[in-house]
Amino acid sequence: MYTAEISRTSPSAFLFIIDQSGSMDERMETEQTKAQFVADVLNKTLYQLVIRCTRADGVRNYFDVGVIAYGDSVRSGFAGALGGKILHPLSDIEANPLRIEERVKRVPDGAGGLVDQPTKFPVWFDPTSSGGTPMTAAMRTAAEAIVEWCDAHPSSYPPTIIHVTDGASTDGDPSAVADALKQMSTSDGECLLFNLHISTAGGQPVVFPSSDNGLDEYGRLLFSMSSAFPGHLVQVARDKGYESVSSESRFFGYKAGYEAIVDFFDIGTRASNLR
């Protein structure tokens, strides 16, 4: 399982499900709101996917990519030319950012210090925070898109769904829909559902646990909704310092701060076997 080559004729898919409820306006250690920080990490992740799949002949469509946002409604997280449907070929993502911002990043100056360097930063996904947390409806929207994708790509590396939330569902128990989503499959394996709960409360986050011991009721729910850690990503996680990760772990994080959020996105989008 999870060994299919990813190519232009046999792509895989990444679907991000992002909580944009009212509580996402709380500020993190970075001084950004949770909504702003997650949007930045997602936009950077999309840009890195584009770079990873760019060759001399342009952006190769190794992946279809989509974003579902949920708060006061459940909708595509993309707008403009990408707003009409959930999943898009990566070349369409590359061609249709909402805008290009100029950001500043700190880079080595060659003399042991750091210097600010302007850099272009494409933005596809804007932060907002309003309304409740209709997680069940968001999962249902994801399932509709994923079942259609799997039917169209029966032998591909299965889709990866990365869900980020800061609170409990306000429209019922999402676990049945999440279980159905995880059971959707191609001949290469079942879909991967990764769940990340983020928090501004501080304390020690729980990242990639192998059991739900010590978690509260909501943490146990998200743990149960999460896929087991794919074997080919175990070493990627260990290389980032998560030394206890094994195939017994769940791809799940609870009460994560900004460092764990960045790592979660990075490890979760490391599909292998690009051709």
PDB file of C-alpha atoms in Angstrom:
ATOM      1  CA  MET A   1       0.000   0.000   0.000  1.00  0.00           C
ATOM      2  CA  TYR A   2       1.030   3.615  -0.639  1.00  0.00           C
ATOM      3  CA  THR A   3       3.627   2.564  -3.195  1.00  0.00           C
ATOM      4  CA  ALA A   4       2.041   3.816  -6.443  1.00  0.00           C
ATOM      5  CA  GLU A   5       4.221   6.101  -8.498  1.00  0.00           C
ATOM      6  CA  ILE A   6       2.888   9.649  -8.711  1.00  0.00           C
ATOM      7  CA  SER A   7       3.027  10.985 -12.262  1.00  0.00           C
ATOM      8  CA  ARG A   8       1.173  13.313 -14.600  1.00  0.00           C
ATOM      9  CA  THR A   9      -0.873  10.378 -15.861  1.00  0.00           C
ATOM     10  CA  SER A  10      -1.448   9.018 -12.349  1.00  0.00           C
ATOM     11  CA  PRO A  11      -1.557  11.980  -9.926  1.00  0.00           C
ATOM     12  CA  SER A  12      -2.415  12.031  -6.249  1.00  0.00           C
ATOM     13  CA  ALA A  13      -4.439  14.658  -4.364  1.00  0.00           C
ATOM     14  CA  PHE A  14      -4.117  16.899  -1.330  1.00  0.00           C
ATOM     15  CA  LEU A  15      -7.263  18.315   0.256  1.00  0.00           C
ATOM     16  CA  PHE A  16      -6.945  20.797   3.114  1.00  0.00           C
ATOM     17  CA  ILE A  17      -9.939  21.349   5.434  1.00  0.00           C
ATOM     18  CA  ILE A  18      -9.486  24.573   7.392  1.00  0.00           C
ATOM     19  CA  ASP A  19     -11.527  25.778  10.376  1.00  0.00           C
ATOM     20  CA  GLN A  20     -12.323  29.498   9.996  1.00  0.00           C
ATOM     21  CA  SER A  21     -14.750  29.781  12.930  1.00  0.00           C
ATOM     22  CA  GLY A  22     -14.898  32.861  15.140  1.00  0.00           C
ATOM     23  CA  SER A  23     -12.437  31.490  17.703  1.00  0.00           C
ATOM     24  CA  MET A  24      -9.692  31.433  15.060  1.00  0.00           C
ATOM     25  CA  ASP A  25      -9.254  35.162  15.771  1.00  0.00           C
ATOM     26  CA  GLU A  26      -7.317  34.341  18.984  1.00  0.00           C
ATOM     27  CA  ARG A  27      -3.656  35.372  18.818  1.00  0.00           C
ATOM     28  CA  MET A  28      -0.727  32.952  18.867  1.00  0.00           C
ATOM     29  CA  GLU A  29       2.828  33.421  20.168  1.00  0.00           C
ATOM     30  CA  THR A  30       3.715  34.885  16.766  1.00  0.00           C
ATOM     31  CA  GLU A  31       1.255  37.774  17.410  1.00  0.00           C
ATOM     32  CA  GLN A  32      -0.764  36.628  14.421  1.00  0.00           C
ATOM     33  CA  THR A  33      -4.246  35.245  14.879  1.00  0.00           C
ATOM     34  CA  LYS A  34      -4.642  31.499  14.478  1.00  0.00           C
ATOM     35  CA  ALA A  35      -6.466  32.181  11.203  1.00  0.00           C
ATOM     36  CA  GLN A  36      -3.610  34.332   9.884  1.00  0.00           C
ATOM     37  CA  PHE A  37      -0.905  31.878  10.912  1.00  0.00           C
ATOM     38  CA  VAL A  38      -2.660  28.852   9.406  1.00  0.00           C
ATOM     39  CA  ALA A  39      -3.315  30.793   6.180  1.00  0.00           C
ATOM     40  CA  ASP A  40       0.378  31.693   5.934  1.00  0.00           C
ATOM     41  CA  VAL A  41       1.449  28.079   6.485  1.00  0.00           C
ATOM     42  CA  LEU A  42      -1.088  26.826   3.936  1.00  0.00           C
ATOM     43  CA  ASN A  43      -0.044  29.381   1.314  1.00  0.00           C
ATOM     44  CA  LYS A  44       3.605  28.495   1.849  1.00  0.00           C
ATOM     45  CA  THR A  45       2.745  24.793   1.569  1.00  0.00           C
ATOM     46  CA  LEU A  46       0.945  25.377  -1.738  1.00  0.00           C
ATOM     47  CA  TYR A  47       3.906  27.364  -3.042  1.00  0.00           C
ATOM     48  CA  GLN A  48       6.330  24.621  -2.010  1.00  0.00           C
ATOM     49  CA  LEU A  49       4.179  22.018  -3.807  1.00  0.00           C
ATOM     50  CA  VAL A  50       4.354  24.169  -6.945  1.00  0.00           C
ATOM     51  CA  ILE A  51       8.153  24.480  -6.647  1.00  0.00           C
ATOM     52  CA  ARG A  52       8.554  20.748  -5.976  1.00  0.00           C
ATOM     53  CA  CYS A  53       6.601  19.920  -9.137  1.00  0.00           C
ATOM     54  CA  THR A  54       8.181  22.502 -11.437  1.00  0.00           C
ATOM     55  CA  ARG A  55      10.465  21.236 -14.188  1.00  0.00           C
ATOM     56  CA  ALA A  56      11.971  22.856 -17.280  1.00  0.00           C
ATOM     57  CA  ASP A  57       8.683  22.373 -19.143  1.00  0.00           C
ATOM     58  CA  GLY A  58       6.618  24.047 -16.406  1.00  0.00           C
ATOM     59  CA  VAL A  59       4.507  22.844 -13.477  1.00  0.00           C
ATOM     60  CA  ARG A  60       3.736  19.150 -13.757  1.00  0.00           C
ATOM     61  CA  ASN A  61       0.349  18.030 -12.507  1.00  0.00           C
ATOM     62  CA  TYR A  62       1.527  15.415 -10.036  1.00  0.00           C
ATOM     63  CA  PHE A  63      -1.216  16.542  -7.643  1.00  0.00           C
ATOM     64  CA  ASP A  64      -4.754  17.826  -7.640  1.00  0.00           C
ATOM     65  CA  VAL A  65      -5.137  20.271  -4.771  1.00  0.00           C
ATOM     66  CA  GLY A  66      -8.141  21.723  -2.949  1.00  0.00           C
ATOM     67  CA  VAL A  67      -9.115  23.669   0.146  1.00  0.00           C
ATOM     68  CA  ILE A  68     -12.407  23.515   2.056  1.00  0.00           C
ATOM     69  CA  ALA A  69     -13.014  26.322   4.556  1.00  0.00           C
ATOM     70  CA  TYR A  70     -15.699  26.189   7.216  1.00  0.00           C
ATOM     71  CA  GLY A  71     -17.083  28.716   9.697  1.00  0.00           C
ATOM     72  CA  ASP A  72     -20.199  30.712   8.925  1.00  0.00           C
ATOM     73  CA  SER A  73     -20.519  28.434   5.859  1.00  0.00           C
ATOM     74  CA  VAL A  74     -18.804  25.472   4.200  1.00  0.00           C
ATOM     75  CA  ARG A  75     -17.187  26.482   0.925  1.00  0.00           C
ATOM     76  CA  SER A  76     -14.160  26.202  -1.310  1.00  0.00           C
ATOM     77  CA  GLY A  77     -11.249  27.939   0.359  1.00  0.00           C
ATOM     78  CA  PHE A  78     -10.209  29.282  -3.026  1.00  0.00           C
ATOM     79  CA  ALA A  79     -11.751  32.332  -4.664  1.00  0.00           C
ATOM     80  CA  GLY A  80     -11.629  33.903  -8.099  1.00  0.00           C
ATOM     81  CA  ALA A  81     -10.895  31.533 -10.974  1.00  0.00           C
ATOM     82  CA  LEU A  82     -10.446  28.617  -8.541  1.00  0.00           C
ATOM     83  CA  GLY A  83     -13.646  29.165  -6.567  1.00  0.00           C
ATOM     84  CA  GLY A  84     -15.989  27.085  -8.685  1.00  0.00           C
ATOM     85  CA  LYS A  85     -14.944  23.612  -7.523  1.00  0.00           C
ATOM     86  CA  ILE A  86     -12.943  21.933  -4.777  1.00  0.00           C
ATOM     87  CA  LEU A  87      -9.994  20.146  -6.463  1.00  0.00           C
ATOM     88  CA  HIS A  88      -7.769  21.628  -9.175  1.00  0.00           C
ATOM     89  CA  PRO A  89      -4.660  20.471 -11.075  1.00  0.00           C
ATOM     90  CA  LEU A  90      -1.544  21.999  -9.552  1.00  0.00           C
ATOM     91  CA  SER A  91      -0.768  24.001 -12.713  1.00  0.00           C
ATOM     92  CA  ASP A  92      -4.128  25.776 -12.309  1.00  0.00           C
ATOM     93  CA  ILE A  93      -3.222  26.589  -8.702  1.00  0.00           C
ATOM     94  CA  GLU A  94       0.113  28.030  -9.818  1.00  0.00           C
ATOM     95  CA  ALA A  95      -1.543  30.177 -12.488  1.00  0.00           C
ATOM     96  CA  ASN A  96      -4.271  31.661 -10.279  1.00  0.00           C
ATOM     97  CA  PRO A  97      -3.089  33.161  -6.982  1.00  0.00           C
ATOM     98  CA  LEU A  98      -5.317  35.881  -5.568  1.00  0.00           C
ATOM     99  CA  ARG A  99      -2.285  38.169  -5.439  1.00  0.00           C
ATOM    100  CA  ILE A 100       1.488  38.237  -4.986  1.00  0.00           C
ATOM    101  CA  GLU A 101       2.615  39.930  -1.777  1.00  0.00           C
ATOM    102  CA  GLU A 102       6.093  41.135  -0.960  1.00  0.00           C
ATOM    103  CA  ARG A 103       7.262  39.658   2.328  1.00  0.00           C
ATOM    104  CA  VAL A 104      10.571  39.841   4.176  1.00  0.00           C
ATOM    105  CA  LYS A 105      12.550  36.774   5.189  1.00  0.00           C
ATOM    106  CA  ARG A 106      15.742  36.599   7.226  1.00  0.00           C
ATOM    107  CA  VAL A 107      18.683  34.981   5.459  1.00  0.00           C
ATOM    108  CA  PRO A 108      22.370  34.486   6.395  1.00  0.00           C
ATOM    109  CA  ASP A 109      24.567  37.444   5.444  1.00  0.00           C
ATOM    110  CA  GLY A 110      27.691  35.314   4.970  1.00  0.00           C
ATOM    111  CA  ALA A 111      29.365  36.808   8.023  1.00  0.00           C
ATOM    112  CA  GLY A 112      27.542  34.952  10.768  1.00  0.00           C
ATOM    113  CA  GLY A 113      24.571  37.282  10.958  1.00  0.00           C
ATOM    114  CA  LEU A 114      21.165  37.626   9.355  1.00  0.00           C
ATOM    115  CA  VAL A 115      19.807  40.172   6.934  1.00  0.00           C
ATOM    116  CA  ASP A 116      16.272  40.942   5.770  1.00  0.00           C
ATOM    117  CA  GLN A 117      15.607  39.991   2.156  1.00  0.00           C
ATOM    118  CA  PRO A 118      12.421  40.878   0.235  1.00  0.00           C
ATOM    119  CA  THR A 119      10.700  37.886  -1.322  1.00  0.00           C
ATOM    120  CA  LYS A 120       7.587  37.284  -3.412  1.00  0.00           C
ATOM    121  CA  PHE A 121       4.823  35.410  -1.574  1.00  0.00           C
ATOM    122  CA  PRO A 122       1.830  34.140  -3.565  1.00  0.00           C
ATOM    123  CA  VAL A 123      -1.486  34.116  -1.694  1.00  0.00           C
ATOM    124  CA  TRP A 124      -4.291  31.714  -2.590  1.00  0.00           C
ATOM    125  CA  PHE A 125      -6.095  31.515   0.741  1.00  0.00           C
ATOM    126  CA  ASP A 126      -7.167  34.460   2.906  1.00  0.00           C
ATOM    127  CA  PRO A 127      -7.699  34.287   6.681  1.00  0.00           C
ATOM    128  CA  THR A 128     -11.163  34.923   8.053  1.00  0.00           C
ATOM    129  CA  SER A 129     -12.752  33.960  11.361  1.00  0.00           C
ATOM    130  CA  SER A 130     -16.498  34.001  11.936  1.00  0.00           C
ATOM    131  CA  GLY A 131     -19.371  31.699  12.796  1.00  0.00           C
ATOM    132  CA  GLY A 132     -19.479  28.247  14.317  1.00  0.00           C
ATOM    133  CA  THR A 133     -17.586  25.028  13.621  1.00  0.00           C
ATOM    134  CA  PRO A 134     -19.650  22.943  11.156  1.00  0.00           C
ATOM    135  CA  MET A 135     -17.052  20.182  11.038  1.00  0.00           C
ATOM    136  CA  THR A 136     -19.468  17.432  10.041  1.00  0.00           C
ATOM    137  CA  ALA A 137     -20.683  19.382   7.004  1.00  0.00           C
ATOM    138  CA  ALA A 138     -17.081  20.151   6.039  1.00  0.00           C
ATOM    139  CA  MET A 139     -16.162  16.457   6.238  1.00  0.00           C
ATOM    140  CA  ARG A 140     -19.218  15.601   4.142  1.00  0.00           C
ATOM    141  CA  THR A 141     -18.185  18.128   1.476  1.00  0.00           C
ATOM    142  CA  ALA A 142     -14.702  16.589   1.495  1.00  0.00           C
ATOM    143  CA  ALA A 143     -16.157  13.090   1.120  1.00  0.00           C
ATOM    144  CA  GLU A 144     -18.174  14.150  -1.914  1.00  0.00           C
ATOM    145  CA  ALA A 145     -15.068  15.532  -3.626  1.00  0.00           C
ATOM    146  CA  ILE A 146     -12.855  12.590  -2.650  1.00  0.00           C
ATOM    147  CA  VAL A 147     -15.213   9.809  -3.762  1.00  0.00           C
ATOM    148  CA  GLU A 148     -15.470  11.468  -7.166  1.00  0.00           C
ATOM    149  CA  TRP A 149     -11.677  11.808  -7.366  1.00  0.00           C
ATOM    150  CA  CYS A 150     -11.061   8.165  -6.393  1.00  0.00           C
ATOM    151  CA  ASP A 151     -13.561   6.967  -9.002  1.00  0.00           C
ATOM    152  CA  ALA A 152     -11.640   8.934 -11.644  1.00  0.00           C
ATOM    153  CA  HIS A 153      -8.188   7.750 -10.446  1.00  0.00           C
ATOM    154  CA  PRO A 154      -8.687   4.108  -9.371  1.00  0.00           C
ATOM    155  CA  SER A 155      -5.001   3.097  -9.372  1.00  0.00           C
ATOM    156  CA  SER A 156      -3.413   6.322  -8.047  1.00  0.00           C
ATOM    157  CA  TYR A 157      -1.717   6.976  -4.731  1.00  0.00           C
ATOM    158  CA  PRO A 158      -4.778   7.774  -2.576  1.00  0.00           C
ATOM    159  CA  PRO A 159      -5.691  11.322  -1.506  1.00  0.00           C
ATOM    160  CA  THR A 160      -4.310  12.923   1.638  1.00  0.00           C
ATOM    161  CA  ILE A 161      -6.728  15.092   3.648  1.00  0.00           C
ATOM    162  CA  ILE A 162      -5.236  17.525   6.174  1.00  0.00           C
ATOM    163  CA  HIS A 163      -7.793  18.963   8.618  1.00  0.00           C
ATOM    164  CA  VAL A 164      -6.942  21.871  10.939  1.00  0.00           C
ATOM    165  CA  THR A 165      -9.323  22.995  13.695  1.00  0.00           C
ATOM    166  CA  ASP A 166      -9.278  24.806  17.031  1.00  0.00           C
ATOM    167  CA  GLY A 167     -12.582  23.681  18.494  1.00  0.00           C
ATOM    168  CA  ALA A 168     -15.304  21.100  18.799  1.00  0.00           C
ATOM    169  CA  SER A 169     -17.864  20.496  16.059  1.00  0.00           C
ATOM    170  CA  THR A 170     -21.054  22.537  16.346  1.00  0.00           C
ATOM    171  CA  ASP A 171     -23.099  20.416  13.905  1.00  0.00           C
ATOM    172  CA  GLY A 172     -22.975  16.989  15.490  1.00  0.00           C
ATOM    173  CA  ASP A 173     -20.476  14.154  15.728  1.00  0.00           C
ATOM    174  CA  PRO A 174     -18.226  14.133  12.619  1.00  0.00           C
ATOM    175  CA  SER A 175     -16.694  10.709  13.301  1.00  0.00           C
ATOM    176  CA  ALA A 176     -19.033   8.664  11.077  1.00  0.00           C
ATOM    177  CA  VAL A 177     -18.323  10.889   8.074  1.00  0.00           C
ATOM    178  CA  ALA A 178     -14.607  10.841   8.899  1.00  0.00           C
ATOM    179  CA  ASP A 179     -14.642   7.036   9.048  1.00  0.00           C
ATOM    180  CA  ALA A 180     -16.368   6.891   5.655  1.00  0.00           C
ATOM    181  CA  LEU A 181     -13.750   9.284   4.283  1.00  0.00           C
ATOM    182  CA  LYS A 182     -10.903   7.074   5.538  1.00  0.00           C
ATOM    183  CA  GLN A 183     -12.488   4.022   3.928  1.00  0.00           C
ATOM    184  CA  MET A 184     -12.551   5.592   0.482  1.00  0.00           C
ATOM    185  CA  SER A 185      -9.695   4.121  -1.484  1.00  0.00           C
ATOM    186  CA  THR A 186      -7.838   3.439  -4.673  1.00  0.00           C
ATOM    187  CA  SER A 187      -6.136   0.139  -5.423  1.00  0.00           C
ATOM    188  CA  ASP A 188      -3.046   1.585  -3.680  1.00  0.00           C
ATOM    189  CA  GLY A 189      -4.725   2.055  -0.300  1.00  0.00           C
ATOM    190  CA  GLU A 190      -7.270   3.980   1.744  1.00  0.00           C
ATOM    191  CA  CYS A 191      -7.402   7.754   1.920  1.00  0.00           C
ATOM    192  CA  LEU A 192      -5.237   9.344   4.591  1.00  0.00           C
ATOM    193  CA  LEU A 193      -6.964  11.702   7.040  1.00  0.00           C
ATOM    194  CA  PHE A 194      -4.678  13.793   9.238  1.00  0.00           C
ATOM    195  CA  ASN A 195      -6.214  15.908  12.020  1.00  0.00           C
ATOM    196  CA  LEU A 196      -4.515  18.820  13.766  1.00  0.00           C
ATOM    197  CA  HIS A 197      -6.011  20.689  16.725  1.00  0.00           C
ATOM    198  CA  ILE A 198      -4.354  24.052  17.375  1.00  0.00           C
ATOM    199  CA  SER A 199      -4.347  26.050  20.588  1.00  0.00           C
ATOM    200  CA  THR A 200      -3.098  29.308  22.105  1.00  0.00           C
ATOM    201  CA  ALA A 201      -3.263  27.911  25.634  1.00  0.00           C
ATOM    202  CA  GLY A 202       0.390  26.892  25.840  1.00  0.00           C
ATOM    203  CA  GLY A 203       1.510  23.697  27.511  1.00  0.00           C
ATOM    204  CA  GLN A 204       2.960  20.619  25.889  1.00  0.00           C
ATOM    205  CA  PRO A 205       1.307  19.628  22.605  1.00  0.00           C
ATOM    206  CA  VAL A 206       0.564  15.984  21.870  1.00  0.00           C
ATOM    207  CA  VAL A 207       1.873  15.219  18.377  1.00  0.00           C
ATOM    208  CA  PHE A 208       1.738  11.829  16.614  1.00  0.00           C
ATOM    209  CA  PRO A 209       0.715   9.731  19.657  1.00  0.00           C
ATOM    210  CA  SER A 210       0.236   5.961  19.464  1.00  0.00           C
ATOM    211  CA  SER A 211      -2.670   5.948  21.939  1.00  0.00           C
ATOM    212  CA  ASP A 212      -5.298   8.337  23.270  1.00  0.00           C
ATOM    213  CA  ASN A 213      -4.124   7.973  26.874  1.00  0.00           C
ATOM    214  CA  GLY A 214      -4.218  11.299  28.681  1.00  0.00           C
ATOM    215  CA  LEU A 215      -6.386  13.023  26.079  1.00  0.00           C
ATOM    216  CA  ASP A 216      -9.699  14.631  26.923  1.00  0.00           C
ATOM    217  CA  GLU A 217     -12.934  13.614  25.197  1.00  0.00           C
ATOM    218  CA  TYR A 218     -12.442  15.946  22.242  1.00  0.00           C
ATOM    219  CA  GLY A 219      -8.829  14.857  21.805  1.00  0.00           C
ATOM    220  CA  ARG A 220      -9.889  11.206  21.801  1.00  0.00           C
ATOM    221  CA  LEU A 221     -12.485  11.981  19.127  1.00  0.00           C
ATOM    222  CA  LEU A 222      -9.924  13.577  16.793  1.00  0.00           C
ATOM    223  CA  PHE A 223      -7.449  10.765  17.538  1.00  0.00           C
ATOM    224  CA  SER A 224     -10.044   8.198  16.473  1.00  0.00           C
ATOM    225  CA  MET A 225     -10.758  10.182  13.296  1.00  0.00           C
ATOM    226  CA  SER A 226      -7.080  10.133  12.240  1.00  0.00           C
ATOM    227  CA  SER A 227      -5.287   7.645  10.012  1.00  0.00           C
ATOM    228  CA  ALA A 228      -2.396   5.514  11.187  1.00  0.00           C
ATOM    229  CA  PHE A 229       1.010   6.945  10.329  1.00  0.00           C
ATOM    230  CA  PRO A 230       2.015   5.868   6.801  1.00  0.00           C
ATOM    231  CA  GLY A 231       5.228   3.882   6.897  1.00  0.00           C
ATOM    232  CA  HIS A 232       7.033   5.984   4.298  1.00  0.00           C
ATOM    233  CA  LEU A 233       6.514   9.152   6.397  1.00  0.00           C
ATOM    234  CA  VAL A 234       7.866   7.715   9.663  1.00  0.00           C
ATOM    235  CA  GLN A 235      11.493   8.588   8.882  1.00  0.00           C
ATOM    236  CA  VAL A 236      10.493  12.056   7.648  1.00  0.00           C
ATOM    237  CA  ALA A 237       8.908  12.719  11.048  1.00  0.00           C
ATOM    238  CA  ARG A 238      11.865  11.264  12.956  1.00  0.00           C
ATOM    239  CA  ASP A 239      14.246  13.481  10.984  1.00  0.00           C
ATOM    240  CA  LYS A 240      12.267  16.459  12.278  1.00  0.00           C
ATOM    241  CA  GLY A 241      12.756  15.370  15.872  1.00  0.00           C
ATOM    242  CA  TYR A 242       9.635  13.258  16.449  1.00  0.00           C
ATOM    243  CA  GLU A 243      11.733  10.274  17.457  1.00  0.00           C
ATOM    244  CA  SER A 244       8.948   8.208  19.012  1.00  0.00           C
ATOM    245  CA  VAL A 245       6.908   8.049  15.783  1.00  0.00           C
ATOM    246  CA  SER A 246       6.176   4.558  14.473  1.00  0.00           C
ATOM    247  CA  SER A 247       3.611   2.840  12.279  1.00  0.00           C
ATOM    248  CA  GLU A 248       1.541   2.513  15.487  1.00  0.00           C
ATOM    249  CA  SER A 249       1.237   6.304  15.739  1.00  0.00           C
ATOM    250  CA  ARG A 250      -1.726   8.281  14.481  1.00  0.00           C
ATOM    251  CA  PHE A 251      -1.154  11.239  12.188  1.00  0.00           C
ATOM    252  CA  PHE A 252      -2.742  13.564  14.700  1.00  0.00           C
ATOM    253  CA  GLY A 253      -1.757  16.579  16.777  1.00  0.00           C
ATOM    254  CA  TYR A 254      -3.496  18.112  19.786  1.00  0.00           C
ATOM    255  CA  LYS A 255      -3.091  21.565  21.334  1.00  0.00           C
ATOM    256  CA  ALA A 256      -0.397  22.351  18.804  1.00  0.00           C
ATOM    257  CA  GLY A 257       1.491  25.643  18.772  1.00  0.00           C
ATOM    258  CA  TYR A 258       3.112  27.292  15.785  1.00  0.00           C
ATOM    259  CA  GLU A 259       6.128  24.955  15.456  1.00  0.00           C
ATOM    260  CA  ALA A 260       3.994  21.803  15.410  1.00  0.00           C
ATOM    261  CA  ILE A 261       1.624  23.380  12.849  1.00  0.00           C
ATOM    262  CA  VAL A 262       4.501  24.014  10.435  1.00  0.00           C
ATOM    263  CA  ASP A 263       5.874  20.486  10.908  1.00  0.00           C
ATOM    264  CA  PHE A 264       2.428  18.905  10.479  1.00  0.00           C
ATOM    265  CA  PHE A 265       1.914  20.519   7.072  1.00  0.00           C
ATOM    266  CA  ASP A 266       5.469  19.764   5.949  1.00  0.00           C
ATOM    267  CA  ILE A 267       5.443  16.076   6.895  1.00  0.00           C
ATOM    268  CA  GLY A 268       1.875  15.561   5.701  1.00  0.00           C
ATOM    269  CA  THR A 269       2.610  16.746   2.154  1.00  0.00           C
ATOM    270  CA  ARG A 270       5.716  14.566   1.630  1.00  0.00           C
ATOM    271  CA  ALA A 271       4.180  12.074  -0.775  1.00  0.00           C
ATOM    272  CA  SER A 272       6.969  10.022  -2.318  1.00  0.00           C
ATOM    273  CA  ASN A 273       7.589   8.331  -5.649  1.00  0.00           C
ATOM    274  CA  LEU A 274       7.265  11.376  -7.915  1.00  0.00           C
ATOM    275  CA  ARG A 275       7.999  10.460 -11.527  1.00  0.00           C
TER     276      ARG A 275
END
